[in-house]
Amino acid sequence: LALLLLFTHALSKALLSMSIGGVIASTNCQDITELGGLGSRMPATTTAFLVGGSGLVGFLPLGGFLAMAQSIELLSVRSVPYMAVFLLTNALTALGLVRVFRHVFMGSSLIKSRRAAEVNWQMALPMVALTVIVLITPLMLLRLESLEGLLAFPLWVSGLVVASGLLGLVAGALLPLSKAWSRSLNPVVRWWQDLLAYDFYTERFYRLTIVNVVAAFSRLAYWFDRTVVDGLLNGVARFSLSSADSLKLSVSGQSQSYVLTVLVAIVLFLTSVSWFLT
């Protein structure tokens, strides 16, 4: 069941990401309050957004509905509060997607979207292909499991899934939509808007904690490598060069000196070995 839910969710989410990427590539804008009227200018991207959003919130007869219905049936037995959270999340997802669709694809064209056109075929071809895959996902699931197994849930479960999606759809369609009022002047409301818009500041928290710790450790490792390791190696190299220069100046060129040096070295070596063995 978990794999089924992840599979259907991943396909729909990927299609949504591709459609949003097409909008960004065509308009060079990521502020939805500056967009509008793209439905007639970008039909393939609009269709991809509709199909991806429908699959994400479990509208009939897409594969997301089957996965959500089975999940609701399981949660109704295991944990009713989790089931309520599941349905509420589905309704809020539908509400948010409808409002984004109204902002971006409906209404009149604004400055950023007035000259927008459909994306090139390198982006449109995989997007259309994934749209078809999301649409035929129920047929793909039938090859893996029988129809009786996929539909093995009560009728009231289907009603809950459909009702949660329709509730979000209707709420998103009826709530007033004003691009000028998207950012509230009330500081409390604005704080909540920013909290939700920035995903509870997860990215900022991650950057201030884990990223900073890793960066500090990297700087420490860099300093240790440049100062300690390289300093030690450079010191050994300078000592070797100075020793070589000193030996070069102290060499007399007479064979007796070389023989005497070798004998002294051998005596010292044998003395140290005998002392170590005893």
PDB file of C-alpha atoms in Angstrom:
ATOM      1  CA  LEU A   1       0.000   0.000   0.000  1.00  0.00           C
ATOM      2  CA  ALA A   2       2.815   2.402   0.844  1.00  0.00           C
ATOM      3  CA  LEU A   3       4.535   1.670  -2.466  1.00  0.00           C
ATOM      4  CA  LEU A   4       1.251   2.188  -4.315  1.00  0.00           C
ATOM      5  CA  LEU A   5       0.713   5.555  -2.628  1.00  0.00           C
ATOM      6  CA  LEU A   6       4.288   6.653  -3.282  1.00  0.00           C
ATOM      7  CA  PHE A   7       4.077   5.550  -6.914  1.00  0.00           C
ATOM      8  CA  THR A   8       0.911   7.464  -7.734  1.00  0.00           C
ATOM      9  CA  HIS A   9       1.968  10.483  -5.692  1.00  0.00           C
ATOM     10  CA  ALA A  10       5.397  10.627  -7.345  1.00  0.00           C
ATOM     11  CA  LEU A  11       3.963  10.551 -10.866  1.00  0.00           C
ATOM     12  CA  SER A  12       1.481  13.340 -10.163  1.00  0.00           C
ATOM     13  CA  LYS A  13       4.037  15.434  -8.274  1.00  0.00           C
ATOM     14  CA  ALA A  14       6.576  15.050 -11.076  1.00  0.00           C
ATOM     15  CA  LEU A  15       3.994  16.166 -13.641  1.00  0.00           C
ATOM     16  CA  LEU A  16       3.136  19.200 -11.515  1.00  0.00           C
ATOM     17  CA  SER A  17       6.821  20.080 -11.223  1.00  0.00           C
ATOM     18  CA  MET A  18       7.270  19.802 -14.985  1.00  0.00           C
ATOM     19  CA  SER A  19       4.301  22.071 -15.673  1.00  0.00           C
ATOM     20  CA  ILE A  20       5.512  24.644 -13.146  1.00  0.00           C
ATOM     21  CA  GLY A  21       8.978  24.458 -14.684  1.00  0.00           C
ATOM     22  CA  GLY A  22       7.424  25.153 -18.075  1.00  0.00           C
ATOM     23  CA  VAL A  23       5.709  28.259 -16.703  1.00  0.00           C
ATOM     24  CA  ILE A  24       8.947  29.517 -15.149  1.00  0.00           C
ATOM     25  CA  ALA A  25      10.910  28.836 -18.346  1.00  0.00           C
ATOM     26  CA  SER A  26       8.343  30.636 -20.499  1.00  0.00           C
ATOM     27  CA  THR A  27       7.710  33.672 -18.283  1.00  0.00           C
ATOM     28  CA  ASN A  28      10.964  33.896 -16.303  1.00  0.00           C
ATOM     29  CA  CYS A  29       8.807  34.621 -13.249  1.00  0.00           C
ATOM     30  CA  GLN A  30       8.090  32.710 -10.039  1.00  0.00           C
ATOM     31  CA  ASP A  31       5.665  35.161  -8.419  1.00  0.00           C
ATOM     32  CA  ILE A  32       2.135  33.913  -9.095  1.00  0.00           C
ATOM     33  CA  THR A  33       0.683  37.347  -8.355  1.00  0.00           C
ATOM     34  CA  GLU A  34       2.424  38.613 -11.504  1.00  0.00           C
ATOM     35  CA  LEU A  35       1.048  35.860 -13.746  1.00  0.00           C
ATOM     36  CA  GLY A  36      -2.321  35.190 -15.315  1.00  0.00           C
ATOM     37  CA  GLY A  37      -4.093  34.129 -18.483  1.00  0.00           C
ATOM     38  CA  LEU A  38      -1.642  31.365 -19.404  1.00  0.00           C
ATOM     39  CA  GLY A  39      -4.359  28.767 -19.994  1.00  0.00           C
ATOM     40  CA  SER A  40      -4.932  29.760 -23.625  1.00  0.00           C
ATOM     41  CA  ARG A  41      -1.262  30.488 -24.332  1.00  0.00           C
ATOM     42  CA  MET A  42       0.180  27.258 -22.884  1.00  0.00           C
ATOM     43  CA  PRO A  43      -2.392  24.475 -23.441  1.00  0.00           C
ATOM     44  CA  ALA A  44      -0.003  21.542 -22.911  1.00  0.00           C
ATOM     45  CA  THR A  45       1.337  23.020 -19.685  1.00  0.00           C
ATOM     46  CA  THR A  46      -2.193  23.804 -18.488  1.00  0.00           C
ATOM     47  CA  THR A  47      -3.346  20.249 -19.192  1.00  0.00           C
ATOM     48  CA  ALA A  48      -0.318  18.854 -17.383  1.00  0.00           C
ATOM     49  CA  PHE A  49      -1.079  20.989 -14.321  1.00  0.00           C
ATOM     50  CA  LEU A  50      -4.729  19.895 -14.287  1.00  0.00           C
ATOM     51  CA  VAL A  51      -3.910  16.200 -14.683  1.00  0.00           C
ATOM     52  CA  GLY A  52      -1.077  16.324 -12.139  1.00  0.00           C
ATOM     53  CA  GLY A  53      -3.191  18.187  -9.605  1.00  0.00           C
ATOM     54  CA  SER A  54      -6.131  15.826 -10.101  1.00  0.00           C
ATOM     55  CA  GLY A  55      -3.910  12.818  -9.556  1.00  0.00           C
ATOM     56  CA  LEU A  56      -2.339  14.384  -6.497  1.00  0.00           C
ATOM     57  CA  VAL A  57      -5.651  14.970  -4.696  1.00  0.00           C
ATOM     58  CA  GLY A  58      -7.182  11.645  -5.731  1.00  0.00           C
ATOM     59  CA  PHE A  59      -9.891  12.608  -8.195  1.00  0.00           C
ATOM     60  CA  LEU A  60     -11.691   9.798  -9.986  1.00  0.00           C
ATOM     61  CA  PRO A  61     -10.668   7.774 -11.933  1.00  0.00           C
ATOM     62  CA  LEU A  62      -6.942   8.443 -11.569  1.00  0.00           C
ATOM     63  CA  GLY A  63      -4.559   6.164  -9.730  1.00  0.00           C
ATOM     64  CA  GLY A  64      -4.206   8.493  -6.776  1.00  0.00           C
ATOM     65  CA  PHE A  65      -7.843   7.856  -5.882  1.00  0.00           C
ATOM     66  CA  LEU A  66      -7.253   4.106  -5.541  1.00  0.00           C
ATOM     67  CA  ALA A  67      -4.189   4.602  -3.332  1.00  0.00           C
ATOM     68  CA  MET A  68      -5.910   7.179  -1.131  1.00  0.00           C
ATOM     69  CA  ALA A  69      -9.049   5.091  -0.745  1.00  0.00           C
ATOM     70  CA  GLN A  70      -7.079   2.072   0.423  1.00  0.00           C
ATOM     71  CA  SER A  71      -5.090   4.283   2.798  1.00  0.00           C
ATOM     72  CA  ILE A  72      -8.282   5.755   4.266  1.00  0.00           C
ATOM     73  CA  GLU A  73      -9.721   2.285   4.803  1.00  0.00           C
ATOM     74  CA  LEU A  74      -6.573   1.179   6.635  1.00  0.00           C
ATOM     75  CA  LEU A  75      -6.430   4.338   8.769  1.00  0.00           C
ATOM     76  CA  SER A  76     -10.107   4.032   9.693  1.00  0.00           C
ATOM     77  CA  VAL A  77      -9.221   0.790  11.453  1.00  0.00           C
ATOM     78  CA  ARG A  78      -5.827   1.768  12.857  1.00  0.00           C
ATOM     79  CA  SER A  79      -6.186   5.464  13.742  1.00  0.00           C
ATOM     80  CA  VAL A  80      -9.176   7.714  13.101  1.00  0.00           C
ATOM     81  CA  PRO A  81      -7.266  10.958  13.937  1.00  0.00           C
ATOM     82  CA  TYR A  82      -4.667  10.125  11.300  1.00  0.00           C
ATOM     83  CA  MET A  83      -7.476   9.502   8.853  1.00  0.00           C
ATOM     84  CA  ALA A  84      -8.870  12.960   9.601  1.00  0.00           C
ATOM     85  CA  VAL A  85      -5.428  14.515   9.074  1.00  0.00           C
ATOM     86  CA  PHE A  86      -5.117  12.626   5.788  1.00  0.00           C
ATOM     87  CA  LEU A  87      -8.455  13.939   4.523  1.00  0.00           C
ATOM     88  CA  LEU A  88      -7.763  17.483   5.742  1.00  0.00           C
ATOM     89  CA  THR A  89      -4.396  17.477   3.987  1.00  0.00           C
ATOM     90  CA  ASN A  90      -6.045  16.314   0.787  1.00  0.00           C
ATOM     91  CA  ALA A  91      -8.646  19.094   0.991  1.00  0.00           C
ATOM     92  CA  LEU A  92      -6.021  21.769   1.682  1.00  0.00           C
ATOM     93  CA  THR A  93      -3.900  20.482  -1.192  1.00  0.00           C
ATOM     94  CA  ALA A  94      -6.858  20.769  -3.549  1.00  0.00           C
ATOM     95  CA  LEU A  95      -7.610  24.275  -2.258  1.00  0.00           C
ATOM     96  CA  GLY A  96      -4.040  25.434  -2.814  1.00  0.00           C
ATOM     97  CA  LEU A  97      -3.789  23.936  -6.290  1.00  0.00           C
ATOM     98  CA  VAL A  98      -7.064  25.538  -7.380  1.00  0.00           C
ATOM     99  CA  ARG A  99      -5.923  28.950  -6.189  1.00  0.00           C
ATOM    100  CA  VAL A 100      -2.584  28.558  -7.967  1.00  0.00           C
ATOM    101  CA  PHE A 101      -4.438  27.531 -11.132  1.00  0.00           C
ATOM    102  CA  ARG A 102      -6.660  30.587 -10.900  1.00  0.00           C
ATOM    103  CA  HIS A 103      -3.676  32.866 -10.343  1.00  0.00           C
ATOM    104  CA  VAL A 104      -1.508  31.487 -13.136  1.00  0.00           C
ATOM    105  CA  PHE A 105      -3.716  30.032 -15.864  1.00  0.00           C
ATOM    106  CA  MET A 106      -6.992  31.939 -15.554  1.00  0.00           C
ATOM    107  CA  GLY A 107      -7.893  35.612 -15.686  1.00  0.00           C
ATOM    108  CA  SER A 108      -6.393  38.273 -17.883  1.00  0.00           C
ATOM    109  CA  SER A 109      -2.783  38.355 -19.015  1.00  0.00           C
ATOM    110  CA  LEU A 110      -0.418  40.513 -17.003  1.00  0.00           C
ATOM    111  CA  ILE A 111       2.924  42.035 -17.942  1.00  0.00           C
ATOM    112  CA  LYS A 112       5.001  38.938 -17.179  1.00  0.00           C
ATOM    113  CA  SER A 113       2.638  36.576 -19.038  1.00  0.00           C
ATOM    114  CA  ARG A 114       1.552  38.758 -21.951  1.00  0.00           C
ATOM    115  CA  ARG A 115       4.257  37.474 -24.313  1.00  0.00           C
ATOM    116  CA  ALA A 116       4.417  33.935 -22.922  1.00  0.00           C
ATOM    117  CA  ALA A 117       4.210  30.993 -25.317  1.00  0.00           C
ATOM    118  CA  GLU A 118       4.205  27.231 -25.012  1.00  0.00           C
ATOM    119  CA  VAL A 119       7.542  25.677 -24.091  1.00  0.00           C
ATOM    120  CA  ASN A 120       9.733  24.134 -26.783  1.00  0.00           C
ATOM    121  CA  TRP A 121       9.299  20.527 -27.827  1.00  0.00           C
ATOM    122  CA  GLN A 122      12.251  19.337 -25.713  1.00  0.00           C
ATOM    123  CA  MET A 123      10.215  20.253 -22.618  1.00  0.00           C
ATOM    124  CA  ALA A 124       6.730  19.678 -24.017  1.00  0.00           C
ATOM    125  CA  LEU A 125       7.357  16.117 -25.230  1.00  0.00           C
ATOM    126  CA  PRO A 126       8.270  14.563 -21.834  1.00  0.00           C
ATOM    127  CA  MET A 127       5.548  16.625 -20.161  1.00  0.00           C
ATOM    128  CA  VAL A 128       2.871  15.321 -22.536  1.00  0.00           C
ATOM    129  CA  ALA A 129       4.247  11.783 -22.203  1.00  0.00           C
ATOM    130  CA  LEU A 130       4.036  11.954 -18.408  1.00  0.00           C
ATOM    131  CA  THR A 131       0.508  13.369 -18.700  1.00  0.00           C
ATOM    132  CA  VAL A 132      -0.510  10.269 -20.630  1.00  0.00           C
ATOM    133  CA  ILE A 133       1.221   8.031 -18.069  1.00  0.00           C
ATOM    134  CA  VAL A 134      -0.673   9.651 -15.189  1.00  0.00           C
ATOM    135  CA  LEU A 135      -3.945   9.201 -17.078  1.00  0.00           C
ATOM    136  CA  ILE A 136      -3.331   5.498 -17.745  1.00  0.00           C
ATOM    137  CA  THR A 137      -1.983   4.752 -14.258  1.00  0.00           C
ATOM    138  CA  PRO A 138      -5.195   2.854 -13.298  1.00  0.00           C
ATOM    139  CA  LEU A 139      -4.681   0.573 -16.306  1.00  0.00           C
ATOM    140  CA  MET A 140      -1.071   0.029 -15.265  1.00  0.00           C
ATOM    141  CA  LEU A 141      -2.216  -0.900 -11.768  1.00  0.00           C
ATOM    142  CA  LEU A 142      -4.665  -3.409 -13.214  1.00  0.00           C
ATOM    143  CA  ARG A 143      -1.711  -5.280 -14.700  1.00  0.00           C
ATOM    144  CA  LEU A 144      -0.233  -5.606 -11.214  1.00  0.00           C
ATOM    145  CA  GLU A 145      -3.405  -6.383  -9.266  1.00  0.00           C
ATOM    146  CA  SER A 146      -6.937  -7.432 -10.110  1.00  0.00           C
ATOM    147  CA  LEU A 147      -9.801  -4.959 -10.222  1.00  0.00           C
ATOM    148  CA  GLU A 148     -11.394  -6.621  -7.207  1.00  0.00           C
ATOM    149  CA  GLY A 149      -8.194  -6.091  -5.216  1.00  0.00           C
ATOM    150  CA  LEU A 150      -7.872  -2.436  -6.200  1.00  0.00           C
ATOM    151  CA  LEU A 151     -11.523  -1.712  -5.396  1.00  0.00           C
ATOM    152  CA  ALA A 152     -11.587  -3.702  -2.158  1.00  0.00           C
ATOM    153  CA  PHE A 153     -12.804  -0.819  -0.002  1.00  0.00           C
ATOM    154  CA  PRO A 154     -16.274   0.303   1.134  1.00  0.00           C
ATOM    155  CA  LEU A 155     -18.318   2.882  -0.709  1.00  0.00           C
ATOM    156  CA  TRP A 156     -18.145   5.350   2.178  1.00  0.00           C
ATOM    157  CA  VAL A 157     -14.354   5.430   1.813  1.00  0.00           C
ATOM    158  CA  SER A 158     -14.760   6.516  -1.802  1.00  0.00           C
ATOM    159  CA  GLY A 159     -17.198   9.173  -0.659  1.00  0.00           C
ATOM    160  CA  LEU A 160     -14.728  10.559   1.884  1.00  0.00           C
ATOM    161  CA  VAL A 161     -11.891  10.792  -0.635  1.00  0.00           C
ATOM    162  CA  VAL A 162     -14.082  12.427  -3.275  1.00  0.00           C
ATOM    163  CA  ALA A 163     -15.697  14.749  -0.722  1.00  0.00           C
ATOM    164  CA  SER A 164     -12.346  15.954   0.639  1.00  0.00           C
ATOM    165  CA  GLY A 165     -11.114  16.744  -2.857  1.00  0.00           C
ATOM    166  CA  LEU A 166     -14.356  18.442  -3.869  1.00  0.00           C
ATOM    167  CA  LEU A 167     -14.402  20.460  -0.643  1.00  0.00           C
ATOM    168  CA  GLY A 168     -10.971  21.872  -1.410  1.00  0.00           C
ATOM    169  CA  LEU A 169     -11.927  22.420  -5.047  1.00  0.00           C
ATOM    170  CA  VAL A 170     -15.085  24.361  -4.198  1.00  0.00           C
ATOM    171  CA  ALA A 171     -13.377  26.364  -1.453  1.00  0.00           C
ATOM    172  CA  GLY A 172     -10.495  27.285  -3.735  1.00  0.00           C
ATOM    173  CA  ALA A 173     -12.901  28.306  -6.492  1.00  0.00           C
ATOM    174  CA  LEU A 174     -15.180  30.400  -4.266  1.00  0.00           C
ATOM    175  CA  LEU A 175     -12.671  32.146  -2.029  1.00  0.00           C
ATOM    176  CA  PRO A 176     -11.966  35.704  -3.187  1.00  0.00           C
ATOM    177  CA  LEU A 177      -8.817  36.032  -5.232  1.00  0.00           C
ATOM    178  CA  SER A 178      -7.082  39.379  -5.383  1.00  0.00           C
ATOM    179  CA  LYS A 179      -3.476  39.726  -6.448  1.00  0.00           C
ATOM    180  CA  ALA A 180      -3.197  43.013  -4.565  1.00  0.00           C
ATOM    181  CA  TRP A 181      -4.407  41.411  -1.323  1.00  0.00           C
ATOM    182  CA  SER A 182      -2.162  38.367  -1.478  1.00  0.00           C
ATOM    183  CA  ARG A 183       0.134  39.893   1.152  1.00  0.00           C
ATOM    184  CA  SER A 184      -1.710  41.046   4.231  1.00  0.00           C
ATOM    185  CA  LEU A 185      -0.975  44.310   6.000  1.00  0.00           C
ATOM    186  CA  ASN A 186      -1.746  42.719   9.362  1.00  0.00           C
ATOM    187  CA  PRO A 187       1.611  41.700  10.914  1.00  0.00           C
ATOM    188  CA  VAL A 188       0.132  38.594  12.562  1.00  0.00           C
ATOM    189  CA  VAL A 189      -1.445  37.382   9.327  1.00  0.00           C
ATOM    190  CA  ARG A 190       1.720  38.246   7.424  1.00  0.00           C
ATOM    191  CA  TRP A 191       3.789  36.212   9.906  1.00  0.00           C
ATOM    192  CA  TRP A 192       1.572  33.183   9.311  1.00  0.00           C
ATOM    193  CA  GLN A 193       1.733  33.744   5.561  1.00  0.00           C
ATOM    194  CA  ASP A 194       5.518  33.820   5.652  1.00  0.00           C
ATOM    195  CA  LEU A 195       5.635  30.762   7.910  1.00  0.00           C
ATOM    196  CA  LEU A 196       3.583  28.739   5.442  1.00  0.00           C
ATOM    197  CA  ALA A 197       5.185  30.238   2.335  1.00  0.00           C
ATOM    198  CA  TYR A 198       8.702  29.376   3.507  1.00  0.00           C
ATOM    199  CA  ASP A 199       7.726  25.841   4.644  1.00  0.00           C
ATOM    200  CA  PHE A 200       8.068  26.645   8.350  1.00  0.00           C
ATOM    201  CA  TYR A 201      11.534  28.064   7.592  1.00  0.00           C
ATOM    202  CA  THR A 202      12.903  24.556   7.180  1.00  0.00           C
ATOM    203  CA  GLU A 203      15.466  25.604   4.587  1.00  0.00           C
ATOM    204  CA  ARG A 204      16.670  28.519   6.702  1.00  0.00           C
ATOM    205  CA  PHE A 205      16.931  26.303   9.798  1.00  0.00           C
ATOM    206  CA  TYR A 206      18.846  23.701   7.777  1.00  0.00           C
ATOM    207  CA  ARG A 207      21.212  26.388   6.497  1.00  0.00           C
ATOM    208  CA  LEU A 208      21.804  27.868   9.960  1.00  0.00           C
ATOM    209  CA  THR A 209      22.455  24.493  11.603  1.00  0.00           C
ATOM    210  CA  ILE A 210      23.726  21.674   9.409  1.00  0.00           C
ATOM    211  CA  VAL A 211      25.137  23.766   6.569  1.00  0.00           C
ATOM    212  CA  ASN A 212      26.978  26.117   8.937  1.00  0.00           C
ATOM    213  CA  VAL A 213      28.402  23.210  10.949  1.00  0.00           C
ATOM    214  CA  VAL A 214      29.646  21.469   7.812  1.00  0.00           C
ATOM    215  CA  ALA A 215      31.065  24.742   6.462  1.00  0.00           C
ATOM    216  CA  ALA A 216      32.866  25.460   9.758  1.00  0.00           C
ATOM    217  CA  PHE A 217      34.320  21.947   9.817  1.00  0.00           C
ATOM    218  CA  SER A 218      35.448  22.369   6.200  1.00  0.00           C
ATOM    219  CA  ARG A 219      37.171  25.661   7.024  1.00  0.00           C
ATOM    220  CA  LEU A 220      38.867  24.021  10.027  1.00  0.00           C
ATOM    221  CA  ALA A 221      40.056  21.111   7.872  1.00  0.00           C
ATOM    222  CA  TYR A 222      41.317  23.561   5.235  1.00  0.00           C
ATOM    223  CA  TRP A 223      43.222  25.574   7.866  1.00  0.00           C
ATOM    224  CA  PHE A 224      44.726  22.412   9.386  1.00  0.00           C
ATOM    225  CA  ASP A 225      45.815  21.180   5.967  1.00  0.00           C
ATOM    226  CA  ARG A 226      47.352  24.489   4.905  1.00  0.00           C
ATOM    227  CA  THR A 227      48.921  25.411   8.252  1.00  0.00           C
ATOM    228  CA  VAL A 228      49.854  22.168  10.009  1.00  0.00           C
ATOM    229  CA  VAL A 229      50.275  19.563   7.281  1.00  0.00           C
ATOM    230  CA  ASP A 230      51.707  21.841   4.615  1.00  0.00           C
ATOM    231  CA  GLY A 231      53.767  23.691   7.230  1.00  0.00           C
ATOM    232  CA  LEU A 232      55.283  20.446   8.501  1.00  0.00           C
ATOM    233  CA  LEU A 233      56.061  19.209   5.001  1.00  0.00           C
ATOM    234  CA  ASN A 234      57.529  22.535   3.960  1.00  0.00           C
ATOM    235  CA  GLY A 235      59.628  22.615   7.132  1.00  0.00           C
ATOM    236  CA  VAL A 236      61.003  19.132   6.430  1.00  0.00           C
ATOM    237  CA  ALA A 237      61.739  20.151   2.863  1.00  0.00           C
ATOM    238  CA  ARG A 238      63.562  23.313   3.950  1.00  0.00           C
ATOM    239  CA  PHE A 239      65.557  21.340   6.535  1.00  0.00           C
ATOM    240  CA  SER A 240      66.538  18.789   3.899  1.00  0.00           C
ATOM    241  CA  LEU A 241      67.657  21.509   1.508  1.00  0.00           C
ATOM    242  CA  SER A 242      69.690  23.310   4.173  1.00  0.00           C
ATOM    243  CA  SER A 243      71.252  20.016   5.304  1.00  0.00           C
ATOM    244  CA  ALA A 244      72.173  19.191   1.744  1.00  0.00           C
ATOM    245  CA  ASP A 245      73.751  22.602   1.287  1.00  0.00           C
ATOM    246  CA  SER A 246      75.723  22.178   4.513  1.00  0.00           C
ATOM    247  CA  LEU A 247      76.954  18.736   3.476  1.00  0.00           C
ATOM    248  CA  LYS A 248      77.889  20.060   0.076  1.00  0.00           C
ATOM    249  CA  LEU A 249      80.075  22.736   1.636  1.00  0.00           C
ATOM    250  CA  SER A 250      81.652  20.339   4.160  1.00  0.00           C
ATOM    251  CA  VAL A 251      82.752  17.756   1.588  1.00  0.00           C
ATOM    252  CA  SER A 252      86.559  17.783   1.171  1.00  0.00           C
ATOM    253  CA  GLY A 253      86.714  15.601  -1.921  1.00  0.00           C
ATOM    254  CA  GLN A 254      89.240  13.182  -0.351  1.00  0.00           C
ATOM    255  CA  SER A 255      88.510   9.425  -0.316  1.00  0.00           C
ATOM    256  CA  GLN A 256      89.842   9.085   3.227  1.00  0.00           C
ATOM    257  CA  SER A 257      87.027  11.280   4.512  1.00  0.00           C
ATOM    258  CA  TYR A 258      84.381   9.137   2.789  1.00  0.00           C
ATOM    259  CA  VAL A 259      85.844   5.913   4.177  1.00  0.00           C
ATOM    260  CA  LEU A 260      86.051   7.390   7.671  1.00  0.00           C
ATOM    261  CA  THR A 261      82.432   8.564   7.462  1.00  0.00           C
ATOM    262  CA  VAL A 262      81.235   5.125   6.364  1.00  0.00           C
ATOM    263  CA  LEU A 263      83.171   3.379   9.133  1.00  0.00           C
ATOM    264  CA  VAL A 264      81.828   5.718  11.793  1.00  0.00           C
ATOM    265  CA  ALA A 265      78.294   5.170  10.538  1.00  0.00           C
ATOM    266  CA  ILE A 266      78.709   1.387  10.569  1.00  0.00           C
ATOM    267  CA  VAL A 267      80.119   1.430  14.094  1.00  0.00           C
ATOM    268  CA  LEU A 268      77.276   3.582  15.336  1.00  0.00           C
ATOM    269  CA  PHE A 269      74.724   1.351  13.644  1.00  0.00           C
ATOM    270  CA  LEU A 270      76.174  -1.866  15.065  1.00  0.00           C
ATOM    271  CA  THR A 271      76.452  -0.317  18.515  1.00  0.00           C
ATOM    272  CA  SER A 272      72.817   0.724  18.495  1.00  0.00           C
ATOM    273  CA  VAL A 273      71.692  -2.706  17.287  1.00  0.00           C
ATOM    274  CA  SER A 274      73.706  -4.559  19.935  1.00  0.00           C
ATOM    275  CA  TRP A 275      72.417  -2.222  22.636  1.00  0.00           C
ATOM    276  CA  PHE A 276      68.854  -2.808  21.490  1.00  0.00           C
ATOM    277  CA  LEU A 277      69.269  -6.603  21.447  1.00  0.00           C
ATOM    278  CA  THR A 278      70.828  -6.742  24.896  1.00  0.00           C
TER     279      THR A 278
END
